């Protein structure tokens, strides 16, 4: 059910598992989080998040990032931000996910601030992170920051990547 985006059915099976005394593992939670990807699924996503907290997986970087992504897809920037704050050992994927959440909700300045914080935390951006940042720069007409990001991409040796080239062209507009 989870693989096909059937959040309600996946959640129902989780309930049945727990009634039979079967404790969910990280993979179970990750699967159901992935299924909760629309604004209509937010109430179930909130309940699932509460169960994840109760299970002790909330601070795990993979589960925490999936929670951030679930809230992003459900349209809850506040939920995404709170979940991000709980993640221990944040990596480039968790940083990129929260940056994308802010950018997708029109908060490009905060997205760019998060990018700067990611760099300050010595987390090296990957191709996906750079595309996300360049898109935020394009959305917010932040050409000066975009130029700095472009220079960072050139320094990293990724400038020849076709996807990044397209994002750079889009950013310069």
PDB file of C-alpha atoms in Angstrom:
ATOM      1  CA  UNK A   1       0.000   0.000   0.000  1.00  0.00           C
ATOM      2  CA  UNK A   2       2.731   2.439   0.950  1.00  0.00           C
ATOM      3  CA  UNK A   3       4.530   2.012  -2.365  1.00  0.00           C
ATOM      4  CA  UNK A   4       1.424   3.142  -4.230  1.00  0.00           C
ATOM      5  CA  UNK A   5       0.758   6.191  -2.035  1.00  0.00           C
ATOM      6  CA  UNK A   6      -2.103   4.612  -0.109  1.00  0.00           C
ATOM      7  CA  UNK A   7      -1.350   6.296   3.191  1.00  0.00           C
ATOM      8  CA  UNK A   8      -4.619   5.434   4.915  1.00  0.00           C
ATOM      9  CA  UNK A   9      -4.357   1.723   4.076  1.00  0.00           C
ATOM     10  CA  UNK A  10      -0.691   1.576   5.065  1.00  0.00           C
ATOM     11  CA  UNK A  11      -1.535   3.271   8.368  1.00  0.00           C
ATOM     12  CA  UNK A  12      -4.342   0.757   8.950  1.00  0.00           C
ATOM     13  CA  UNK A  13      -1.860  -2.104   8.489  1.00  0.00           C
ATOM     14  CA  UNK A  14       0.512  -0.414  10.934  1.00  0.00           C
ATOM     15  CA  UNK A  15      -2.311  -0.385  13.483  1.00  0.00           C
ATOM     16  CA  UNK A  16      -2.962  -4.088  12.872  1.00  0.00           C
ATOM     17  CA  UNK A  17       0.749  -4.862  13.280  1.00  0.00           C
ATOM     18  CA  UNK A  18       0.905  -3.057  16.583  1.00  0.00           C
ATOM     19  CA  UNK A  19      -2.308  -4.694  17.848  1.00  0.00           C
ATOM     20  CA  UNK A  20      -0.635  -8.060  17.232  1.00  0.00           C
ATOM     21  CA  UNK A  21       2.410  -6.957  19.206  1.00  0.00           C
ATOM     22  CA  UNK A  22       4.675  -6.457  16.203  1.00  0.00           C
ATOM     23  CA  UNK A  23       6.820  -3.377  16.700  1.00  0.00           C
ATOM     24  CA  UNK A  24       7.471  -1.313  13.573  1.00  0.00           C
ATOM     25  CA  UNK A  25      11.061  -0.856  12.479  1.00  0.00           C
ATOM     26  CA  UNK A  26      12.607   2.115  10.688  1.00  0.00           C
ATOM     27  CA  UNK A  27      11.809   0.612   7.280  1.00  0.00           C
ATOM     28  CA  UNK A  28       8.121   0.324   8.198  1.00  0.00           C
ATOM     29  CA  UNK A  29       8.001   3.969   9.208  1.00  0.00           C
ATOM     30  CA  UNK A  30       9.959   5.066   6.132  1.00  0.00           C
ATOM     31  CA  UNK A  31       7.536   3.253   3.837  1.00  0.00           C
ATOM     32  CA  UNK A  32       4.466   4.810   5.396  1.00  0.00           C
ATOM     33  CA  UNK A  33       6.043   8.289   5.534  1.00  0.00           C
ATOM     34  CA  UNK A  34       6.682   8.034   1.815  1.00  0.00           C
ATOM     35  CA  UNK A  35       3.009   7.227   1.232  1.00  0.00           C
ATOM     36  CA  UNK A  36       1.860  10.339   3.119  1.00  0.00           C
ATOM     37  CA  UNK A  37       2.628  12.851   0.399  1.00  0.00           C
ATOM     38  CA  UNK A  38      -0.346  15.153  -0.017  1.00  0.00           C
ATOM     39  CA  UNK A  39      -2.102  17.823   2.040  1.00  0.00           C
ATOM     40  CA  UNK A  40      -4.988  15.394   2.657  1.00  0.00           C
ATOM     41  CA  UNK A  41      -2.537  12.983   4.315  1.00  0.00           C
ATOM     42  CA  UNK A  42      -1.289  15.547   6.858  1.00  0.00           C
ATOM     43  CA  UNK A  43      -3.487  14.340   9.767  1.00  0.00           C
ATOM     44  CA  UNK A  44      -2.244  10.765   9.294  1.00  0.00           C
ATOM     45  CA  UNK A  45       1.289  12.083   8.863  1.00  0.00           C
ATOM     46  CA  UNK A  46       1.001  13.905  12.189  1.00  0.00           C
ATOM     47  CA  UNK A  47      -0.208  10.715  13.891  1.00  0.00           C
ATOM     48  CA  UNK A  48       2.595   8.723  12.289  1.00  0.00           C
ATOM     49  CA  UNK A  49       5.128  11.311  13.441  1.00  0.00           C
ATOM     50  CA  UNK A  50       3.834  10.930  17.008  1.00  0.00           C
ATOM     51  CA  UNK A  51       4.319   7.162  16.784  1.00  0.00           C
ATOM     52  CA  UNK A  52       7.818   7.628  15.447  1.00  0.00           C
ATOM     53  CA  UNK A  53       8.638   9.897  18.396  1.00  0.00           C
ATOM     54  CA  UNK A  54       7.237   7.249  20.752  1.00  0.00           C
ATOM     55  CA  UNK A  55       9.384   4.600  19.033  1.00  0.00           C
ATOM     56  CA  UNK A  56      12.528   6.708  19.419  1.00  0.00           C
ATOM     57  CA  UNK A  57      13.394   7.019  15.730  1.00  0.00           C
ATOM     58  CA  UNK A  58      12.713  10.738  15.290  1.00  0.00           C
ATOM     59  CA  UNK A  59      16.344  11.829  15.684  1.00  0.00           C
ATOM     60  CA  UNK A  60      17.665   9.220  13.225  1.00  0.00           C
ATOM     61  CA  UNK A  61      18.933  11.111  10.174  1.00  0.00           C
ATOM     62  CA  UNK A  62      17.179   8.880   7.631  1.00  0.00           C
ATOM     63  CA  UNK A  63      13.842   8.751   9.449  1.00  0.00           C
ATOM     64  CA  UNK A  64      14.053  12.429  10.425  1.00  0.00           C
ATOM     65  CA  UNK A  65      14.717  13.434   6.839  1.00  0.00           C
ATOM     66  CA  UNK A  66      11.741  11.342   5.697  1.00  0.00           C
ATOM     67  CA  UNK A  67       9.579  13.153   8.268  1.00  0.00           C
ATOM     68  CA  UNK A  68      10.787  16.522   6.930  1.00  0.00           C
ATOM     69  CA  UNK A  69      10.012  15.369   3.399  1.00  0.00           C
ATOM     70  CA  UNK A  70       6.553  14.122   4.400  1.00  0.00           C
ATOM     71  CA  UNK A  71       5.706  17.511   5.913  1.00  0.00           C
ATOM     72  CA  UNK A  72       7.150  19.254   2.835  1.00  0.00           C
ATOM     73  CA  UNK A  73       4.922  17.212   0.510  1.00  0.00           C
ATOM     74  CA  UNK A  74       1.906  17.760   2.783  1.00  0.00           C
ATOM     75  CA  UNK A  75       2.432  21.516   2.709  1.00  0.00           C
ATOM     76  CA  UNK A  76       3.406  21.966   6.361  1.00  0.00           C
ATOM     77  CA  UNK A  77       6.548  24.089   6.434  1.00  0.00           C
ATOM     78  CA  UNK A  78       6.212  24.462  10.214  1.00  0.00           C
ATOM     79  CA  UNK A  79       6.130  20.680  10.654  1.00  0.00           C
ATOM     80  CA  UNK A  80       9.118  20.261   8.333  1.00  0.00           C
ATOM     81  CA  UNK A  81      11.122  22.851  10.258  1.00  0.00           C
ATOM     82  CA  UNK A  82      10.338  21.320  13.657  1.00  0.00           C
ATOM     83  CA  UNK A  83      11.221  17.842  12.405  1.00  0.00           C
ATOM     84  CA  UNK A  84      14.494  19.115  10.916  1.00  0.00           C
ATOM     85  CA  UNK A  85      15.454  20.629  14.253  1.00  0.00           C
ATOM     86  CA  UNK A  86      15.237  17.178  15.863  1.00  0.00           C
ATOM     87  CA  UNK A  87      17.577  15.408  13.437  1.00  0.00           C
ATOM     88  CA  UNK A  88      20.949  14.417  14.824  1.00  0.00           C
ATOM     89  CA  UNK A  89      23.913  14.154  12.458  1.00  0.00           C
ATOM     90  CA  UNK A  90      22.296  16.062   9.607  1.00  0.00           C
ATOM     91  CA  UNK A  91      23.677  15.215   6.186  1.00  0.00           C
ATOM     92  CA  UNK A  92      23.433  16.753   2.720  1.00  0.00           C
ATOM     93  CA  UNK A  93      20.117  14.974   2.088  1.00  0.00           C
ATOM     94  CA  UNK A  94      18.470  16.337   5.237  1.00  0.00           C
ATOM     95  CA  UNK A  95      19.777  19.844   4.552  1.00  0.00           C
ATOM     96  CA  UNK A  96      18.642  19.731   0.918  1.00  0.00           C
ATOM     97  CA  UNK A  97      15.197  18.509   1.947  1.00  0.00           C
ATOM     98  CA  UNK A  98      14.590  21.414   4.337  1.00  0.00           C
ATOM     99  CA  UNK A  99      16.050  23.912   1.849  1.00  0.00           C
ATOM    100  CA  UNK A 100      13.668  22.564  -0.812  1.00  0.00           C
ATOM    101  CA  UNK A 101      10.754  22.857   1.616  1.00  0.00           C
ATOM    102  CA  UNK A 102      11.439  26.547   2.199  1.00  0.00           C
ATOM    103  CA  UNK A 103      12.054  27.238  -1.495  1.00  0.00           C
ATOM    104  CA  UNK A 104       8.877  25.409  -2.592  1.00  0.00           C
ATOM    105  CA  UNK A 105       6.819  27.447  -0.142  1.00  0.00           C
ATOM    106  CA  UNK A 106       8.179  30.723  -1.510  1.00  0.00           C
ATOM    107  CA  UNK A 107      10.583  31.432   1.353  1.00  0.00           C
ATOM    108  CA  UNK A 108      13.681  31.707  -0.807  1.00  0.00           C
ATOM    109  CA  UNK A 109      15.576  33.972   1.618  1.00  0.00           C
ATOM    110  CA  UNK A 110      15.266  31.390   4.378  1.00  0.00           C
ATOM    111  CA  UNK A 111      16.226  28.669   1.888  1.00  0.00           C
ATOM    112  CA  UNK A 112      19.394  30.586   1.048  1.00  0.00           C
ATOM    113  CA  UNK A 113      20.109  31.198   4.739  1.00  0.00           C
ATOM    114  CA  UNK A 114      19.819  27.460   5.325  1.00  0.00           C
ATOM    115  CA  UNK A 115      22.250  26.820   2.482  1.00  0.00           C
ATOM    116  CA  UNK A 116      24.740  29.174   4.134  1.00  0.00           C
ATOM    117  CA  UNK A 117      24.213  27.388   7.458  1.00  0.00           C
ATOM    118  CA  UNK A 118      24.770  24.041   5.747  1.00  0.00           C
ATOM    119  CA  UNK A 119      28.095  25.311   4.399  1.00  0.00           C
ATOM    120  CA  UNK A 120      29.022  26.666   7.853  1.00  0.00           C
ATOM    121  CA  UNK A 121      28.274  23.234   9.310  1.00  0.00           C
ATOM    122  CA  UNK A 122      30.814  21.818   6.839  1.00  0.00           C
ATOM    123  CA  UNK A 123      28.231  19.788   4.944  1.00  0.00           C
ATOM    124  CA  UNK A 124      29.386  19.610   1.340  1.00  0.00           C
ATOM    125  CA  UNK A 125      26.591  20.241  -1.181  1.00  0.00           C
ATOM    126  CA  UNK A 126      25.993  17.620  -3.845  1.00  0.00           C
ATOM    127  CA  UNK A 127      24.437  18.031  -7.288  1.00  0.00           C
ATOM    128  CA  UNK A 128      20.864  17.908  -5.953  1.00  0.00           C
ATOM    129  CA  UNK A 129      21.653  20.495  -3.273  1.00  0.00           C
ATOM    130  CA  UNK A 130      23.169  22.828  -5.838  1.00  0.00           C
ATOM    131  CA  UNK A 131      20.148  22.532  -8.156  1.00  0.00           C
ATOM    132  CA  UNK A 132      17.838  23.239  -5.210  1.00  0.00           C
ATOM    133  CA  UNK A 133      19.845  26.317  -4.211  1.00  0.00           C
ATOM    134  CA  UNK A 134      20.054  27.623  -7.778  1.00  0.00           C
ATOM    135  CA  UNK A 135      16.295  27.227  -8.129  1.00  0.00           C
ATOM    136  CA  UNK A 136      15.824  29.214  -4.910  1.00  0.00           C
ATOM    137  CA  UNK A 137      18.129  31.920  -6.279  1.00  0.00           C
ATOM    138  CA  UNK A 138      16.151  32.041  -9.531  1.00  0.00           C
ATOM    139  CA  UNK A 139      12.832  32.245  -7.677  1.00  0.00           C
ATOM    140  CA  UNK A 140      14.010  35.026  -5.424  1.00  0.00           C
ATOM    141  CA  UNK A 141      16.016  36.955  -7.988  1.00  0.00           C
ATOM    142  CA  UNK A 142      19.045  36.474  -5.748  1.00  0.00           C
ATOM    143  CA  UNK A 143      21.610  36.871  -8.511  1.00  0.00           C
ATOM    144  CA  UNK A 144      24.516  37.765  -6.225  1.00  0.00           C
ATOM    145  CA  UNK A 145      24.063  34.633  -4.107  1.00  0.00           C
ATOM    146  CA  UNK A 146      23.554  32.659  -7.303  1.00  0.00           C
ATOM    147  CA  UNK A 147      26.900  33.861  -8.593  1.00  0.00           C
ATOM    148  CA  UNK A 148      28.565  32.678  -5.381  1.00  0.00           C
ATOM    149  CA  UNK A 149      26.873  29.299  -5.710  1.00  0.00           C
ATOM    150  CA  UNK A 150      27.955  29.115  -9.347  1.00  0.00           C
ATOM    151  CA  UNK A 151      31.548  29.772  -8.268  1.00  0.00           C
ATOM    152  CA  UNK A 152      31.227  27.050  -5.607  1.00  0.00           C
ATOM    153  CA  UNK A 153      29.976  24.626  -8.273  1.00  0.00           C
ATOM    154  CA  UNK A 154      32.923  25.474 -10.521  1.00  0.00           C
ATOM    155  CA  UNK A 155      35.311  24.971  -7.599  1.00  0.00           C
ATOM    156  CA  UNK A 156      33.753  21.583  -6.836  1.00  0.00           C
ATOM    157  CA  UNK A 157      34.322  20.387 -10.404  1.00  0.00           C
ATOM    158  CA  UNK A 158      30.635  19.776 -11.087  1.00  0.00           C
ATOM    159  CA  UNK A 159      30.189  22.623 -13.590  1.00  0.00           C
ATOM    160  CA  UNK A 160      30.174  20.253 -16.577  1.00  0.00           C
ATOM    161  CA  UNK A 161      27.122  18.363 -15.264  1.00  0.00           C
ATOM    162  CA  UNK A 162      24.222  18.887 -17.690  1.00  0.00           C
ATOM    163  CA  UNK A 163      21.586  19.170 -14.950  1.00  0.00           C
ATOM    164  CA  UNK A 164      23.634  21.776 -13.100  1.00  0.00           C
ATOM    165  CA  UNK A 165      24.305  23.646 -16.338  1.00  0.00           C
ATOM    166  CA  UNK A 166      20.559  23.878 -16.942  1.00  0.00           C
ATOM    167  CA  UNK A 167      19.986  25.105 -13.378  1.00  0.00           C
ATOM    168  CA  UNK A 168      22.732  27.704 -13.802  1.00  0.00           C
ATOM    169  CA  UNK A 169      21.204  28.955 -17.069  1.00  0.00           C
ATOM    170  CA  UNK A 170      17.779  29.081 -15.403  1.00  0.00           C
ATOM    171  CA  UNK A 171      19.197  31.030 -12.469  1.00  0.00           C
ATOM    172  CA  UNK A 172      20.814  33.644 -14.711  1.00  0.00           C
ATOM    173  CA  UNK A 173      17.537  33.689 -16.516  1.00  0.00           C
TER     174      UNK A 173
END
